[in-house]
Amino acid sequence: MGHFLATDPEGCWVAVEDGTDRVVGFALSQNRGPLWLLITYGVLPGLQGKGIGKRLMDAVLAHAGDRPGMFISTIHPGATRRYWRAGFTLHPLMGLTGTVDRTTLPAVTGLHEGTPDDIDWMDRLDTALRGAGHGPDHLHLLETMRLVVSRDPKNPGYAYLDPRGRTHLLAAQHPSTARTLLWEALASAPSGRPTGIPPAVTAANHWAVDVGLSARLDLLQDGYLALRGLAAPAPYLPSGRFL
Ligand SMILES: CC(C)(COP(=O)(O)OP(=O)(O)OC[C@H]1O[C@@H](n2cnc3c(N)ncnc32)[C@H](O)[C@@H]1OP(=O)(O)O)[C@@H](O)C(=O)NCCC(=O)NCCS
């Protein structure tokens, strides 16, 4: 939250109980150039369904203006209703979970460890795929996760991986590079330990389902990618927080 408050504070709102400082709801959104992202949104359970969420959503949508928007939605009935009212289409998301069968892992070549010097072309790739670079979010992600890149100028791509081998953001120009990056992620999962592909896979990214099922992970469905004025990016696996 500190990163988002420091980067685009006008997109961050809280609902406070009258007469006290008690925060009862929040909505964090960010503009990244011409793209709007909803980062997180919630109202205390006992106070849901009373219109607080609507007022928070109105505030962050005013910050969005007429920008295209993207975020990951839970299946909460109040959330999906609120997003539908705001003009978003909801694209079901798939994920995969389980333990990688290491006999399925292909030999992976052409990838390198990423550095801050890669961010320029990564932002250009982001812009081609989702209309805007991640800009300051790349620096933040680099501090917290492993970055793997394909620097081939005709076939660029990158992925951020956590220590369990899960991909938190993956972008590529071609599905073949996307598949290679995802195989590298799964290969990096500690042997015999549970891992997965977070539920960020739209139908437009079926290449990720192919990789996950080939690695003998189990397919699941959870949540939606909410989109306005934007087609589902591909080959692309959005990050829940940085999209
Ligand atoms: C989503 C959330 C922030 C909305 O806040 P809220 O204060 O409940 O929202 P509102 O009272 O303004 O209601 C939003 C709409 O959903 C409806 N709604 C709210 N809770 C509902 C529920 N449990 N079941 C069905 N509809 C519900 C409201 O009637 C309203 O629809 P309407 O305007 O057509 O009448 C809140 O419900 C929440 O925190 N949910 C759990 C966390 C979550 O899923 N956050 C979203 C992350 S993407």
Tab-separated table of C-alpha atoms and ligand atoms in Angstrom:
chain	number	residue	atom	x	y	z
A	1	MET	CA	0.000	0.000	0.000
A	2	GLY	CA	2.918	2.321	0.765
A	3	HIS	CA	4.200	1.930	-2.791
A	4	PHE	CA	0.812	2.845	-4.276
A	5	LEU	CA	0.248	5.737	-1.861
A	6	ALA	CA	3.655	7.149	-2.765
A	7	THR	CA	3.177	6.674	-6.520
A	8	ASP	CA	-0.397	7.857	-7.188
A	9	PRO	CA	-2.007	9.003	-3.910
A	10	GLU	CA	-5.010	10.633	-5.625
A	11	GLY	CA	-6.221	7.143	-6.567
A	12	CYS	CA	-6.315	5.938	-2.940
A	13	TRP	CA	-9.397	6.468	-0.744
A	14	VAL	CA	-10.659	5.352	2.650
A	15	ALA	CA	-14.139	5.488	4.184
A	16	VAL	CA	-14.080	6.731	7.779
A	17	GLU	CA	-16.877	6.389	10.352
A	18	ASP	CA	-18.526	9.724	11.188
A	19	GLY	CA	-17.065	11.337	14.284
A	20	THR	CA	-14.170	8.840	14.644
A	21	ASP	CA	-10.951	7.952	12.814
A	22	ARG	CA	-12.080	4.362	12.311
A	23	VAL	CA	-11.450	3.215	8.764
A	24	VAL	CA	-14.361	1.038	7.603
A	25	GLY	CA	-13.495	0.649	3.921
A	26	PHE	CA	-10.829	1.406	1.333
A	27	ALA	CA	-10.280	1.484	-2.411
A	28	LEU	CA	-6.789	1.777	-3.861
A	29	SER	CA	-6.464	2.542	-7.549
A	30	GLN	CA	-3.638	3.794	-9.716
A	31	ASN	CA	-3.287	5.528	-13.054
A	32	ARG	CA	-0.318	4.315	-15.084
A	33	GLY	CA	-0.257	6.703	-18.028
A	34	PRO	CA	-3.427	6.040	-20.019
A	35	LEU	CA	-4.425	2.925	-18.006
A	36	TRP	CA	-6.380	2.701	-14.728
A	37	LEU	CA	-5.875	-0.174	-12.269
A	38	LEU	CA	-7.892	-1.113	-9.196
A	39	ILE	CA	-5.473	-2.573	-6.669
A	40	THR	CA	-7.665	-3.478	-3.716
A	41	TYR	CA	-11.174	-2.661	-2.491
A	42	GLY	CA	-13.041	-3.682	0.644
A	43	VAL	CA	-15.633	-2.700	3.244
A	44	LEU	CA	-15.765	-4.193	6.767
A	45	PRO	CA	-18.039	-7.287	6.709
A	46	GLY	CA	-20.658	-5.918	9.132
A	47	LEU	CA	-21.029	-2.734	7.073
A	48	GLN	CA	-21.292	-4.182	3.563
A	49	GLY	CA	-24.394	-3.659	1.436
A	50	LYS	CA	-25.093	-0.162	2.846
A	51	GLY	CA	-23.704	1.894	-0.048
A	52	ILE	CA	-20.183	2.533	1.340
A	53	GLY	CA	-18.633	0.495	-1.472
A	54	LYS	CA	-20.521	2.535	-4.064
A	55	ARG	CA	-19.125	5.815	-2.716
A	56	LEU	CA	-15.579	4.418	-2.651
A	57	MET	CA	-15.963	3.102	-6.194
A	58	ASP	CA	-17.333	6.472	-7.361
A	59	ALA	CA	-14.211	8.169	-5.924
A	60	VAL	CA	-11.716	5.866	-7.645
A	61	LEU	CA	-13.642	5.900	-10.920
A	62	ALA	CA	-13.520	9.700	-10.900
A	63	HIS	CA	-9.726	9.327	-10.692
A	64	ALA	CA	-9.844	6.951	-13.682
A	65	GLY	CA	-11.720	9.451	-15.842
A	66	ASP	CA	-12.301	7.838	-19.235
A	67	ARG	CA	-9.172	5.666	-19.103
A	68	PRO	CA	-9.460	1.989	-19.994
A	69	GLY	CA	-9.277	-0.102	-16.829
A	70	MET	CA	-8.160	-3.493	-15.587
A	71	PHE	CA	-8.247	-5.369	-12.286
A	72	ILE	CA	-8.843	-8.793	-10.784
A	73	SER	CA	-12.215	-9.264	-9.105
A	74	THR	CA	-13.225	-11.746	-6.442
A	75	ILE	CA	-16.457	-13.709	-6.898
A	76	HIS	CA	-18.095	-11.692	-4.065
A	77	PRO	CA	-21.652	-10.914	-5.291
A	78	GLY	CA	-21.439	-7.282	-4.142
A	79	ALA	CA	-18.118	-6.804	-5.925
A	80	THR	CA	-19.212	-8.259	-9.262
A	81	ARG	CA	-22.456	-6.235	-9.184
A	82	ARG	CA	-20.544	-3.049	-8.427
A	83	TYR	CA	-18.058	-3.643	-11.305
A	84	TRP	CA	-20.805	-4.538	-13.761
A	85	ARG	CA	-22.590	-1.275	-12.864
A	86	ALA	CA	-19.301	0.579	-13.541
A	87	GLY	CA	-19.185	-0.797	-17.097
A	88	PHE	CA	-16.593	-3.560	-16.719
A	89	THR	CA	-16.822	-6.917	-18.482
A	90	LEU	CA	-15.863	-9.918	-16.373
A	91	HIS	CA	-13.531	-12.527	-17.889
A	92	PRO	CA	-13.373	-15.784	-15.872
A	93	LEU	CA	-9.888	-16.624	-14.618
A	94	MET	CA	-8.233	-20.041	-14.407
A	95	GLY	CA	-5.277	-21.137	-12.332
A	96	LEU	CA	-3.366	-24.350	-11.780
A	97	THR	CA	-2.229	-25.968	-8.584
A	98	GLY	CA	-0.321	-29.026	-7.447
A	99	THR	CA	3.157	-30.498	-7.553
A	100	VAL	CA	5.162	-30.401	-10.771
A	101	ASP	CA	5.975	-33.801	-12.308
A	102	ARG	CA	9.634	-33.043	-12.973
A	103	THR	CA	9.879	-35.718	-15.681
A	104	THR	CA	7.691	-33.410	-17.849
A	105	LEU	CA	10.080	-30.417	-17.654
A	106	PRO	CA	11.562	-29.479	-21.047
A	107	ALA	CA	15.099	-28.091	-21.476
A	108	VAL	CA	14.767	-24.286	-21.314
A	109	THR	CA	17.204	-22.042	-23.218
A	110	GLY	CA	17.483	-18.350	-24.100
A	111	LEU	CA	16.514	-16.872	-20.701
A	112	HIS	CA	18.564	-14.606	-18.416
A	113	GLU	CA	18.240	-13.053	-14.973
A	114	GLY	CA	16.682	-9.590	-15.365
A	115	THR	CA	18.142	-6.292	-14.117
A	116	PRO	CA	16.937	-2.660	-13.944
A	117	ASP	CA	18.508	-2.186	-17.419
A	118	ASP	CA	15.720	-4.356	-18.858
A	119	ILE	CA	12.915	-2.080	-17.677
A	120	ASP	CA	12.861	0.167	-20.792
A	121	TRP	CA	12.032	-2.616	-23.233
A	122	MET	CA	9.768	-4.300	-20.670
A	123	ASP	CA	7.721	-1.096	-20.473
A	124	ARG	CA	7.503	-1.029	-24.288
A	125	LEU	CA	6.267	-4.622	-24.269
A	126	ASP	CA	3.705	-3.761	-21.550
A	127	THR	CA	2.486	-0.863	-23.667
A	128	ALA	CA	2.001	-3.130	-26.685
A	129	LEU	CA	0.086	-5.658	-24.568
A	130	ARG	CA	-1.996	-3.545	-22.130
A	131	GLY	CA	-1.622	0.034	-23.321
A	132	ALA	CA	0.785	1.234	-20.579
A	133	GLY	CA	4.127	0.329	-18.993
A	134	HIS	CA	4.456	-0.717	-15.351
A	135	GLY	CA	6.992	2.076	-14.800
A	136	PRO	CA	7.680	2.403	-11.027
A	137	ASP	CA	6.022	-0.959	-10.367
A	138	HIS	CA	8.870	-2.752	-12.178
A	139	LEU	CA	11.440	-1.307	-9.773
A	140	HIS	CA	9.278	-2.317	-6.823
A	141	LEU	CA	8.764	-5.856	-8.178
A	142	LEU	CA	12.487	-6.232	-8.894
A	143	GLU	CA	13.216	-5.596	-5.221
A	144	THR	CA	10.879	-8.350	-4.079
A	145	MET	CA	10.967	-11.086	-6.731
A	146	ARG	CA	13.186	-12.919	-9.203
A	147	LEU	CA	12.975	-11.489	-12.745
A	148	VAL	CA	13.619	-13.799	-15.713
A	149	VAL	CA	13.837	-12.301	-19.214
A	150	SER	CA	14.107	-13.230	-22.866
A	151	ARG	CA	16.117	-10.380	-24.425
A	152	ASP	CA	15.709	-11.535	-28.034
A	153	PRO	CA	14.525	-8.260	-29.679
A	154	LYS	CA	12.262	-10.219	-32.060
A	155	ASN	CA	10.824	-12.306	-29.261
A	156	PRO	CA	11.008	-10.431	-25.935
A	157	GLY	CA	9.347	-11.515	-22.720
A	158	TYR	CA	9.693	-11.444	-18.964
A	159	ALA	CA	8.292	-13.014	-15.811
A	160	TYR	CA	8.498	-12.284	-12.080
A	161	LEU	CA	8.752	-15.467	-9.994
A	162	ASP	CA	8.393	-16.099	-6.290
A	163	PRO	CA	10.480	-18.648	-4.343
A	164	ARG	CA	7.732	-21.277	-4.768
A	165	GLY	CA	7.982	-21.049	-8.562
A	166	ARG	CA	4.742	-19.129	-9.023
A	167	THR	CA	4.511	-16.491	-11.755
A	168	HIS	CA	3.208	-13.107	-10.571
A	169	LEU	CA	3.429	-11.189	-13.844
A	170	LEU	CA	4.364	-12.542	-17.238
A	171	ALA	CA	4.431	-10.706	-20.563
A	172	ALA	CA	5.705	-11.874	-23.924
A	173	GLN	CA	5.465	-10.976	-27.574
A	174	HIS	CA	4.796	-14.565	-28.684
A	175	PRO	CA	3.193	-17.544	-26.931
A	176	SER	CA	6.359	-19.626	-27.508
A	177	THR	CA	8.370	-17.266	-25.236
A	178	ALA	CA	5.518	-17.124	-22.738
A	179	ARG	CA	5.537	-20.928	-22.542
A	180	THR	CA	9.328	-20.989	-22.053
A	181	LEU	CA	9.099	-18.446	-19.214
A	182	LEU	CA	6.333	-20.425	-17.528
A	183	TRP	CA	8.293	-23.683	-17.794
A	184	GLU	CA	11.257	-21.897	-16.173
A	185	ALA	CA	8.956	-20.801	-13.336
A	186	LEU	CA	7.664	-24.336	-12.757
A	187	ALA	CA	11.196	-25.784	-12.980
A	188	SER	CA	12.284	-23.371	-10.230
A	189	ALA	CA	9.646	-24.707	-7.788
A	190	PRO	CA	11.322	-26.693	-4.981
A	191	SER	CA	11.158	-30.394	-5.910
A	192	GLY	CA	8.144	-32.201	-4.452
A	193	ARG	CA	6.653	-29.011	-2.956
A	194	PRO	CA	3.247	-27.592	-3.910
A	195	THR	CA	3.307	-24.774	-6.459
A	196	GLY	CA	0.993	-23.447	-9.133
A	197	ILE	CA	0.055	-20.798	-11.626
A	198	PRO	CA	-1.981	-18.113	-9.794
A	199	PRO	CA	-5.566	-17.663	-11.037
A	200	ALA	CA	-4.757	-15.001	-13.629
A	201	VAL	CA	-5.206	-17.034	-16.818
A	202	THR	CA	-7.923	-15.830	-19.229
A	203	ALA	CA	-9.195	-18.016	-22.095
A	204	ALA	CA	-7.057	-15.842	-24.400
A	205	ASN	CA	-4.015	-17.314	-22.617
A	206	HIS	CA	-4.748	-20.995	-23.030
A	207	TRP	CA	-1.029	-21.568	-23.651
A	208	ALA	CA	-0.644	-21.333	-19.841
A	209	VAL	CA	-3.280	-24.041	-19.323
A	210	ASP	CA	-1.356	-26.221	-21.813
A	211	VAL	CA	1.870	-25.774	-19.813
A	212	GLY	CA	0.243	-26.342	-16.418
A	213	LEU	CA	-1.667	-29.463	-17.436
A	214	SER	CA	1.441	-30.806	-19.206
A	215	ALA	CA	3.317	-30.412	-15.898
A	216	ARG	CA	0.482	-32.478	-14.308
A	217	LEU	CA	-0.921	-29.583	-12.251
A	218	ASP	CA	-4.695	-29.414	-11.625
A	219	LEU	CA	-6.881	-26.772	-13.287
A	220	LEU	CA	-9.105	-24.531	-11.154
A	221	GLN	CA	-11.320	-21.488	-11.730
A	222	ASP	CA	-11.389	-18.424	-9.468
A	223	GLY	CA	-12.395	-14.794	-9.928
A	224	TYR	CA	-12.540	-12.545	-12.968
A	225	LEU	CA	-10.336	-10.197	-14.908
A	226	ALA	CA	-12.451	-7.048	-15.055
A	227	LEU	CA	-11.817	-5.010	-18.207
A	228	ARG	CA	-13.137	-1.756	-19.615
A	229	GLY	CA	-12.011	-0.389	-22.996
A	230	LEU	CA	-9.337	-3.075	-23.300
A	231	ALA	CA	-9.179	-6.584	-24.777
A	232	ALA	CA	-7.806	-9.373	-22.575
A	233	PRO	CA	-4.014	-8.995	-22.954
A	234	ALA	CA	-2.139	-11.992	-24.418
A	235	PRO	CA	0.355	-13.564	-24.079
A	236	TYR	CA	0.049	-12.121	-20.592
A	237	LEU	CA	-0.533	-13.255	-17.003
A	238	PRO	CA	-1.414	-10.194	-14.896
A	239	SER	CA	-0.227	-9.705	-11.343
A	240	GLY	CA	-3.069	-9.422	-8.826
A	241	ARG	CA	-1.560	-6.239	-7.372
A	242	PHE	CA	0.327	-4.687	-10.293
A	243	LEU	CA	-1.879	-6.087	-13.118
B	1	LIG	C1	-17.206	-5.458	-2.745
B	1	LIG	C2	-17.419	-4.499	-1.585
B	1	LIG	C3	-16.202	-3.617	-1.397
B	1	LIG	C4	-18.647	-3.597	-1.920
B	1	LIG	O1	-18.873	-2.730	-0.796
B	1	LIG	P1	-20.357	-2.545	-0.214
B	1	LIG	O2	-20.317	-1.443	0.772
B	1	LIG	O3	-20.878	-3.862	0.209
B	1	LIG	O4	-21.083	-2.066	-1.568
B	1	LIG	P2	-22.506	-1.392	-1.728
B	1	LIG	O5	-23.267	-1.408	-0.444
B	1	LIG	O6	-22.275	-0.058	-2.371
B	1	LIG	O7	-23.176	-2.410	-2.721
B	1	LIG	C5	-22.674	-2.792	-3.976
B	1	LIG	C6	-23.758	-3.514	-4.749
B	1	LIG	O8	-23.697	-4.913	-4.459
B	1	LIG	C7	-24.853	-5.326	-3.794
B	1	LIG	N1	-24.389	-6.178	-2.694
B	1	LIG	C8	-23.590	-5.824	-1.663
B	1	LIG	N2	-23.336	-6.905	-0.897
B	1	LIG	C9	-23.974	-7.943	-1.492
B	1	LIG	C10	-24.093	-9.303	-1.182
B	1	LIG	N3	-23.512	-9.858	-0.103
B	1	LIG	N4	-24.824	-10.088	-2.023
B	1	LIG	C11	-25.410	-9.572	-3.117
B	1	LIG	N5	-25.331	-8.274	-3.459
B	1	LIG	C12	-24.622	-7.472	-2.651
B	1	LIG	C13	-25.547	-4.067	-3.327
B	1	LIG	O9	-26.960	-4.250	-3.262
B	1	LIG	C14	-25.178	-3.100	-4.417
B	1	LIG	O10	-25.895	-3.345	-5.611
B	1	LIG	P3	-26.995	-2.281	-6.151
B	1	LIG	O11	-26.262	-0.950	-6.231
B	1	LIG	O12	-27.344	-2.850	-7.484
B	1	LIG	O13	-28.082	-2.324	-5.154
B	1	LIG	C15	-17.713	-5.250	-0.258
B	1	LIG	O14	-18.894	-6.002	-0.406
B	1	LIG	C16	-16.583	-6.178	0.194
B	1	LIG	O15	-15.680	-5.730	0.923
B	1	LIG	N6	-16.610	-7.469	-0.210
B	1	LIG	C17	-15.583	-8.427	0.227
B	1	LIG	C18	-14.197	-8.126	-0.313
B	1	LIG	C19	-14.168	-8.158	-1.802
B	1	LIG	O16	-14.609	-9.108	-2.445
B	1	LIG	N7	-13.644	-7.058	-2.390
B	1	LIG	C20	-13.494	-6.933	-3.817
B	1	LIG	C21	-12.103	-7.223	-4.218
B	1	LIG	S1	-11.940	-7.267	-5.982
